[in-house]
Coordinates of C-alpha atoms and ligand atoms in Angstrom, one line a residue:
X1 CA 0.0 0.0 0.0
X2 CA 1.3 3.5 -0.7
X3 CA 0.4 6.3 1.6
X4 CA 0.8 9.8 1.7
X5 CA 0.7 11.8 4.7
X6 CA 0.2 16.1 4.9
X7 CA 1.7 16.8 8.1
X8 CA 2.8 19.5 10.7
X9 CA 5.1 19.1 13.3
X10 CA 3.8 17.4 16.7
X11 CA 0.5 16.3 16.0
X12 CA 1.8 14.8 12.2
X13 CA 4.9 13.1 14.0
X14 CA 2.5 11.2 16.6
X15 CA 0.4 9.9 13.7
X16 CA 3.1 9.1 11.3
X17 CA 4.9 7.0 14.2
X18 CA 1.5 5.1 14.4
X19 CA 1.2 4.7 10.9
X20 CA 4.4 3.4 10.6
X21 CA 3.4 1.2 13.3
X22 CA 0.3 0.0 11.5
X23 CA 1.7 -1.0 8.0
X24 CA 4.9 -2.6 10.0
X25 CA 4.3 -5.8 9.2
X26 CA 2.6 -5.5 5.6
X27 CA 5.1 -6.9 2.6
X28 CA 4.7 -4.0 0.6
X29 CA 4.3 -0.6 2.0
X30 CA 5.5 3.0 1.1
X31 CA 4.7 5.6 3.4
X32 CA 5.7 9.7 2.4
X33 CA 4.9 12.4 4.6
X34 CA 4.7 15.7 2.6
X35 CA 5.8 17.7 5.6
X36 CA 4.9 21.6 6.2
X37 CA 8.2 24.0 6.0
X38 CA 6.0 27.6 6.8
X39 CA 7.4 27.3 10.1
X40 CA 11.0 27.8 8.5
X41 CA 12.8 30.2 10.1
X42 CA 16.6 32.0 10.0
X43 CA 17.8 32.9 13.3
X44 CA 21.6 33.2 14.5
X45 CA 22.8 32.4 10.5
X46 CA 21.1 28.4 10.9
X47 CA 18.2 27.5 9.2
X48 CA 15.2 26.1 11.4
X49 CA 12.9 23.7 10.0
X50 CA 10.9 22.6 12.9
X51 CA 8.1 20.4 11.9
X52 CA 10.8 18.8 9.3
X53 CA 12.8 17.9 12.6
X54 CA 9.9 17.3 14.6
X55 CA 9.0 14.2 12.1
X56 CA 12.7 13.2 12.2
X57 CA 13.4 13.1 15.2
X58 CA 9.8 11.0 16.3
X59 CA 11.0 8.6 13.8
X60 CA 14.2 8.1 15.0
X61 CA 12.9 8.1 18.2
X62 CA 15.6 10.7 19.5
X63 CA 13.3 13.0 20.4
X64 CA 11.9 14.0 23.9
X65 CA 8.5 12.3 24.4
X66 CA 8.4 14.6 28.1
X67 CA 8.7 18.2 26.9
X68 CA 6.8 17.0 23.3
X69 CA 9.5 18.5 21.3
X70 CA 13.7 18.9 20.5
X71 CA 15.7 16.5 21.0
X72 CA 16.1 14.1 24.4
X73 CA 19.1 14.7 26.3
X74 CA 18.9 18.5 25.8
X75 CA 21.2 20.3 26.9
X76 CA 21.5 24.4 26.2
X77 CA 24.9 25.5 26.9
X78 CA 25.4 27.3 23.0
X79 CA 22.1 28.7 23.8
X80 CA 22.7 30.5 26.8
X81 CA 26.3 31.8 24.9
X82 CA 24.2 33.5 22.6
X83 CA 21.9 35.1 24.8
X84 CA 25.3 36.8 26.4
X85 CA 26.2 38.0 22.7
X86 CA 22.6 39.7 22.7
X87 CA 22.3 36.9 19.5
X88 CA 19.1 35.4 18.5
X89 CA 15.7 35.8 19.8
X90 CA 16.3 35.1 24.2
X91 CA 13.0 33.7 24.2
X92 CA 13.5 31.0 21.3
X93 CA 16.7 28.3 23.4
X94 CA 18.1 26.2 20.2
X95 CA 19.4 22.6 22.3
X96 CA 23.1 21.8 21.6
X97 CA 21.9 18.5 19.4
X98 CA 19.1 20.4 17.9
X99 CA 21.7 23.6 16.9
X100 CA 23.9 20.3 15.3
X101 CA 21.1 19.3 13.0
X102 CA 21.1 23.0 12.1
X103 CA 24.4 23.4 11.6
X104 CA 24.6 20.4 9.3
X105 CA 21.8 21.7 7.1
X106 CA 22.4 25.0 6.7
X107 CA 25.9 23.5 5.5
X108 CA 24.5 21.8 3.1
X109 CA 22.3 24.6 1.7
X110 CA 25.2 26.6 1.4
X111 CA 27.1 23.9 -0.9
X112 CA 24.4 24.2 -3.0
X113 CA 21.9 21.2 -1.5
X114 CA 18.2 22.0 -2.0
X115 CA 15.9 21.7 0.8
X116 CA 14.6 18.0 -0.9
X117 CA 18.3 16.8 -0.8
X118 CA 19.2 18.2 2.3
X119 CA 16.2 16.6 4.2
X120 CA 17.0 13.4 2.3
X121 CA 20.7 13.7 4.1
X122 CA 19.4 14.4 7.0
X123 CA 16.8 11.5 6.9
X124 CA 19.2 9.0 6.3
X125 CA 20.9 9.3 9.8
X126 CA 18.1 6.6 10.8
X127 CA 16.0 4.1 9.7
X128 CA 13.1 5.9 9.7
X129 CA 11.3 4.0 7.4
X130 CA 9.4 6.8 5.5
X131 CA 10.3 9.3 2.9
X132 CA 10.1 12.5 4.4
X133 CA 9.8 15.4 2.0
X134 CA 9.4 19.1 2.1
X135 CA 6.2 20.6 0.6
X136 CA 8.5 23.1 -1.6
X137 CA 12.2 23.7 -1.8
X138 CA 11.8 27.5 -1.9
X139 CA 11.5 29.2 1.3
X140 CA 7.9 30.8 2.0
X141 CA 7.6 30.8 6.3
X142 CA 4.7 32.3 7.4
X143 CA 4.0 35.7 8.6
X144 CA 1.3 36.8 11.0
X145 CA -0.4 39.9 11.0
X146 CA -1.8 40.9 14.1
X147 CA -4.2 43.7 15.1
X148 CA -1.9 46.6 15.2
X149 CA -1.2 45.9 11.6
X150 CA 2.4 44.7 12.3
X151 CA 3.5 41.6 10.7
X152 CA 5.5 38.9 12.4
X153 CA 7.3 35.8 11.9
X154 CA 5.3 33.3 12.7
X155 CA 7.7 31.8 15.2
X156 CA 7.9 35.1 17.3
X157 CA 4.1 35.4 17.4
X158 CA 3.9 32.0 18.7
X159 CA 6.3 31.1 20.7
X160 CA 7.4 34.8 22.2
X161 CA 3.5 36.0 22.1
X162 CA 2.1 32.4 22.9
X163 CA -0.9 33.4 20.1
X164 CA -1.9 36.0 22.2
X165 CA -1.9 39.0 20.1
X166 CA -5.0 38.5 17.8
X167 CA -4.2 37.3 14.5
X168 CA -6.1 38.8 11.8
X169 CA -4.1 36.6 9.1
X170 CA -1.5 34.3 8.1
X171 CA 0.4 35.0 4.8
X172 CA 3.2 32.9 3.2
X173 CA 5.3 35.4 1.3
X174 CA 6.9 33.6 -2.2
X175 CA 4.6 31.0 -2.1
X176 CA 2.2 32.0 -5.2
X177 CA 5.8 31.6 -7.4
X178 CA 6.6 28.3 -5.2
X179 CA 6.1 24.8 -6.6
X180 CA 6.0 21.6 -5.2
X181 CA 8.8 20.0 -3.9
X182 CA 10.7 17.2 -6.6
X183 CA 8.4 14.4 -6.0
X184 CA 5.3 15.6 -4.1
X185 CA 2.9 15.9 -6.4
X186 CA 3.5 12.4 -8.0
X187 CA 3.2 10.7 -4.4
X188 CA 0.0 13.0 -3.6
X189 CA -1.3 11.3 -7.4
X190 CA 0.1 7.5 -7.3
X191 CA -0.8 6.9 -3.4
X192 CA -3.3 4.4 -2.4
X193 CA -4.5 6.9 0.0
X194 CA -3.2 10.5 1.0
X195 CA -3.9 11.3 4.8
X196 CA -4.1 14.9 6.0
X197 CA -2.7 14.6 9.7
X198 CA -4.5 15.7 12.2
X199 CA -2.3 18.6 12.5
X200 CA -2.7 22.3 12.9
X201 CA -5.2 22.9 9.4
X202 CA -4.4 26.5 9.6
X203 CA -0.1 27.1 9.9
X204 CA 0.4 23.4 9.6
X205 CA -1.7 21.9 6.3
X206 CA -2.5 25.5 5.4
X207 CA 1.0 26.7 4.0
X208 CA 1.4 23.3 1.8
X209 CA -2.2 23.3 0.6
X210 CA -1.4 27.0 -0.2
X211 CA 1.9 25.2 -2.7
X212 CA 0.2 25.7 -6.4
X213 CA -0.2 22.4 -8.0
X214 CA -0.7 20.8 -4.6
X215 CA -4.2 21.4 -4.3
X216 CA -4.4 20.4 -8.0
X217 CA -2.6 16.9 -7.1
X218 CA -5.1 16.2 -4.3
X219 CA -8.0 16.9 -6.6
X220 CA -6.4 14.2 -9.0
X221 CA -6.0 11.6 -5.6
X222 CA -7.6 8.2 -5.7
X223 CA -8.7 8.7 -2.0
X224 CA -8.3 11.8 0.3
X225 CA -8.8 11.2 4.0
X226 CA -9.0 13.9 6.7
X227 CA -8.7 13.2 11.0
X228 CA -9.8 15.6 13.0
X229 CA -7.3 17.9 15.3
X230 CA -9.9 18.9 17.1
X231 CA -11.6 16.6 20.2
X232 CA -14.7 17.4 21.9
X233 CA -14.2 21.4 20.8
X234 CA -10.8 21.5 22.3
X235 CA -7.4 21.5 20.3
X236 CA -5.9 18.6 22.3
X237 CA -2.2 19.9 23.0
X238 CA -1.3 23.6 21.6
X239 CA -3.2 26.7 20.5
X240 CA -4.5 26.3 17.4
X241 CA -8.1 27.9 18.4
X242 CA -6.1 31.1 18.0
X243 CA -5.4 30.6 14.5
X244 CA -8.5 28.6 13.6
X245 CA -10.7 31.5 14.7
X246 CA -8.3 34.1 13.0
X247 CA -9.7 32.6 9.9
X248 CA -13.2 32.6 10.8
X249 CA -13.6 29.0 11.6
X250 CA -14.9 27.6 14.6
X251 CA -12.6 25.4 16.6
X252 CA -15.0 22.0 16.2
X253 CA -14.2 19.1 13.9
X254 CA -17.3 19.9 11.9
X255 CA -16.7 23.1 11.5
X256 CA -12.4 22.2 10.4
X257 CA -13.9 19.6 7.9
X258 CA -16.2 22.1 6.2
X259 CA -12.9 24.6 6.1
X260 CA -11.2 21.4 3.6
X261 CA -14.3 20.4 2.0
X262 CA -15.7 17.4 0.5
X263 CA -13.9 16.3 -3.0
X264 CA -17.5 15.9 -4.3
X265 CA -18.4 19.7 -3.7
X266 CA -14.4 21.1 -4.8
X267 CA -13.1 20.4 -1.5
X268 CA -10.4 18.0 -0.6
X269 CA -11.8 15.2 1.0
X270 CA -13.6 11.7 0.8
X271 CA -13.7 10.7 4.3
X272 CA -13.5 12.9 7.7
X273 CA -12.3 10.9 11.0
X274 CA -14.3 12.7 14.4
X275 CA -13.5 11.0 17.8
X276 CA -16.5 9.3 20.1
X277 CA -16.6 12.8 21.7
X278 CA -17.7 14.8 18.4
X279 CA -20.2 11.5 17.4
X280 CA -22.7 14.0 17.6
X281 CA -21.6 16.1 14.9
X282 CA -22.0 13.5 12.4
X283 CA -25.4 13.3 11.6
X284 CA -25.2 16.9 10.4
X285 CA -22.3 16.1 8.5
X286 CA -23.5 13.2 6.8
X287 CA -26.6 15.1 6.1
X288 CA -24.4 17.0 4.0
X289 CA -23.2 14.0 1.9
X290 CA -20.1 13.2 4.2
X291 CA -18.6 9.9 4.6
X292 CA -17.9 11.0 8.5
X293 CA -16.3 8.0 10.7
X294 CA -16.4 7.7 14.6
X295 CA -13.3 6.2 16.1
X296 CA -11.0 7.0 18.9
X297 CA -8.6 10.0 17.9
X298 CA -6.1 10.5 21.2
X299 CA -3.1 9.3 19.8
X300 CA -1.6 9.2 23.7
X301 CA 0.4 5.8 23.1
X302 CA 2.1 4.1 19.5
X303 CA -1.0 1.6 20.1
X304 CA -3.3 4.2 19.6
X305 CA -2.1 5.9 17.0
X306 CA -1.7 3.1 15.1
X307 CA -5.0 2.1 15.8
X308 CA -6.2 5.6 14.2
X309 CA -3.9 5.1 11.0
X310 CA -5.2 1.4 10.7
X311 CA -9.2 3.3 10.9
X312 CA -7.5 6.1 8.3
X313 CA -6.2 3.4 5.9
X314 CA -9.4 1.2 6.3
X315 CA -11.5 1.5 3.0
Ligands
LIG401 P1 2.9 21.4 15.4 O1 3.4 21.7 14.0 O2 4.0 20.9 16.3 O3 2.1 22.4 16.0 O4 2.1 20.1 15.2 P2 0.9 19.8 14.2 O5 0.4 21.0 13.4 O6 1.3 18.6 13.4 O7 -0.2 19.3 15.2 C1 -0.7 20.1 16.2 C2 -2.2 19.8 16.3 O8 -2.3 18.3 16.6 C3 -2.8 20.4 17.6 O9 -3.3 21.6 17.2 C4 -3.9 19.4 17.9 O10 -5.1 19.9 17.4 C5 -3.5 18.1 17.2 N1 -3.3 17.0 18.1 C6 -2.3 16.9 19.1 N2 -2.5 15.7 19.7 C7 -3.5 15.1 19.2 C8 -4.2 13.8 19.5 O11 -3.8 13.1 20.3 N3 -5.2 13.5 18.7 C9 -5.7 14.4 17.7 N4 -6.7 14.0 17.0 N5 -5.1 15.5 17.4 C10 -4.1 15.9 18.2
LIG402 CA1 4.6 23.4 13.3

C-alpha cells in the first residue's frame, strides 16, 4: 500500500509514528509524509525547520517524548552563549543536538543542497522507514499579522506571544511563485490513499495546501482522507483555536472539515475521522453528503495511533 501523509510538526509526527506502526508488518508498504516547511525560520545564520525535525526526530525516536518537542538529552549551553552576545531571539533556546542538525543543514544549503536533498541527508541518519519530504524547496515561512497591523514571523508570534496578540491573518510570502517540492505531487497522485494529519489545518496543512499544484494533485488523488485535530471542541495539546478562529472557523471538527471540504463539492476530501466525543456532529455532516467516521482519535500511546492510521487506511 502506498500512503501519503500532509503533516505539521507534533501532531503529524504522533500519527506518522502510528502509521508506521500499523503498515509494520505488511510486505509492501511505502509511506511519504509531505511535511509543512511555513514554520522555517533564519535565526543566528542556521536555518530552522521545525516540523521537518519534529517528524525526524519522532522517527528516529531521538526526540523527547516529556517536553513533546527537540531532542532528548537536551542540553543548552550554545544557547545561553548567545543570549550573552545579545544573539538570536532570548525567548527561542536552540538545544546543543538540535543547533547540530542546524548546523549540518544550513551546511548543506550553502554547498548548494536543496531543501529535498538536504532533508533526504538528513533523513538518512536513521532508519526511519518513510520518505520524508518538504512541501516546496523554496523558502515561503509564514507571517502573522496581528491587530496593530504589524507583521511577524510566525515563530515570534507563537512562541514569544504564545498566540496572544489577535491574529487577523496568516500570509506565506513567495509561495504564489513556489512549486511543489521534486516528488510531491507524484506521491499525492500515485498513493493508495493521501492522509491529512490531524495537524494544525491552519499554519500546519494551510501553507502546503497554499503550494500551487498541490491542491491540483489532491484533486487528482484516488482517495483523500481527513482526521480531525480537534476533540470534543478543544485542540488537544497547543493553541491552534487562536489561528483557527483568526480565519473565521470555529474550533470544532465539523466546522475544520467544512474549512477542507468534501472532494465531491471542490473540497479535498472523501472521508472525515471525528473521535467518540464529536459522534454528535455526524449526523449533520452526513446530512451534507459526508462519509464522517467515529473512532477514537487520542493518539496518547504508539498503540493508539496506530489504531487511528489502521481506521484512516481502512476502506
Ligand atoms: P505542530 O506543528 O508541532 O504544531 O504540530 P501539528 O500541526 O502537526 O499538530 C498540532 C495539532 O495536533 C494540535 O493543534 C492538535 O489539534 C492536534 N493534536 C495533538 N495531539 C492530538 C491527538 O492526540 N489527537 C488528535 N486527533 N489531534 C491531536
Ligand atoms: Ca509546526
Amino acid at each position: 500500500m502506498r500512503v501519503t501523509v500532509l503533516a505539521g510538526g507534533v501532531g503529524g509526527a504522533r500519527f506518522v509514528r502510528g502509521l508506521r506502526a500499523a503498515l509494520g508488518d505488511a510486505d509492501d508498504h511505502e509511506i511519504t509524509v509531505v511535511v509543512n516547511t511555513g514554520d522555517d525560520l533564519w535565526l543566528s545564520g542556521v536555518r530552522l525547520q521545525p516540523d521537518v525535525d519534529s517528524i525526524l526526530y519522532a522517527l528516529a525516536g531521538v526526540n523527547d517524548t516529556e517536553r513533546g518537542w527537540g531532542r532528548a538529552g537536551e542540553s543548552e549551553r550554545v544557547s545561553a552563549e548567545l543570549r550573552e552576545w545579545g544573539a538570536g531571539w532570548p525567548w527561542f533556546t536552540l538545544g546543543d543536538l538540535d543547533l547540530g542538525t542546524h548546523l549540518a543543514r544550513t551546511g548543506w544549503l550553502r554547498e548548494g543542497l536543496t531543501y529535498t536533498q538536504v532533508a533526504e541527508r538528513l533523513a538518512s541518519r536513521w532508519p526511519i522507514g518513510v520518505r520524508l519530504l518538504p512541501m516546496t524547496d523554496a523558502e515561503v515561512d509564514t507571517y502573522v499579522v496581528v491587530e496593530d497591523g504589524s507583521r511577524l514571523h510566525f515563530q515570534e508570534w507563537w512562541t514569544r506571544h504564545r498566540a496572544a496578540l489577535r491574529a487577523l491573518e496568516f500570509q506565506n510570502p513567495g509561495v504564489a511563485q513556489a512549486v511543489p517540492a521534486p516528488g510531491v505531487t507524484d506521491a499525492i497522485e500515485t498513493a493508495d490513499v493521501v492522509l491529512v494529519a490531524p495537524s494544525n489545518p491552519v499554519v500546519s496543512i494551510g501553507p502546503i495546501l497554499a503550494v500551487p499544484g498541490i491542491r491540483d494533485a489532491l484533486a487528482r488523488a484516488r482517495r483523500v482522507v481527513g482526521i480531525s485535530p480537534i476533540i470534543g471542541g478543544r485542540v488537544v495539546r497547543g493553541m491552534a483555536d487562536a489561528c483557527l478562529s483568526a480565519i473565521g472557523v470555529e474550533t470544532s471538527a465539523a466546522a475544520v472539515a467544512r474549512h477542507y471540504g468534501r472532494r465531491a463539492d471542490g473540497g479535498l476530501l472523501d472521508m472525515w475521522l471525528v473521535a467518540e466525543e464529536d459522534a454528535g456532529l455526524a449526523p449533520d455532516l452526513a446530512a451534507d453528503g459526508w462519509d464522517v467516521r467515529v473512532t477514537p482519535l487520542w493518539m496518547t500511546d504508539l498503540e493508539r495511533s496506530a489504531a487511528l492510521a489502521r481506521a484512516a487506511t481502512a476502506e
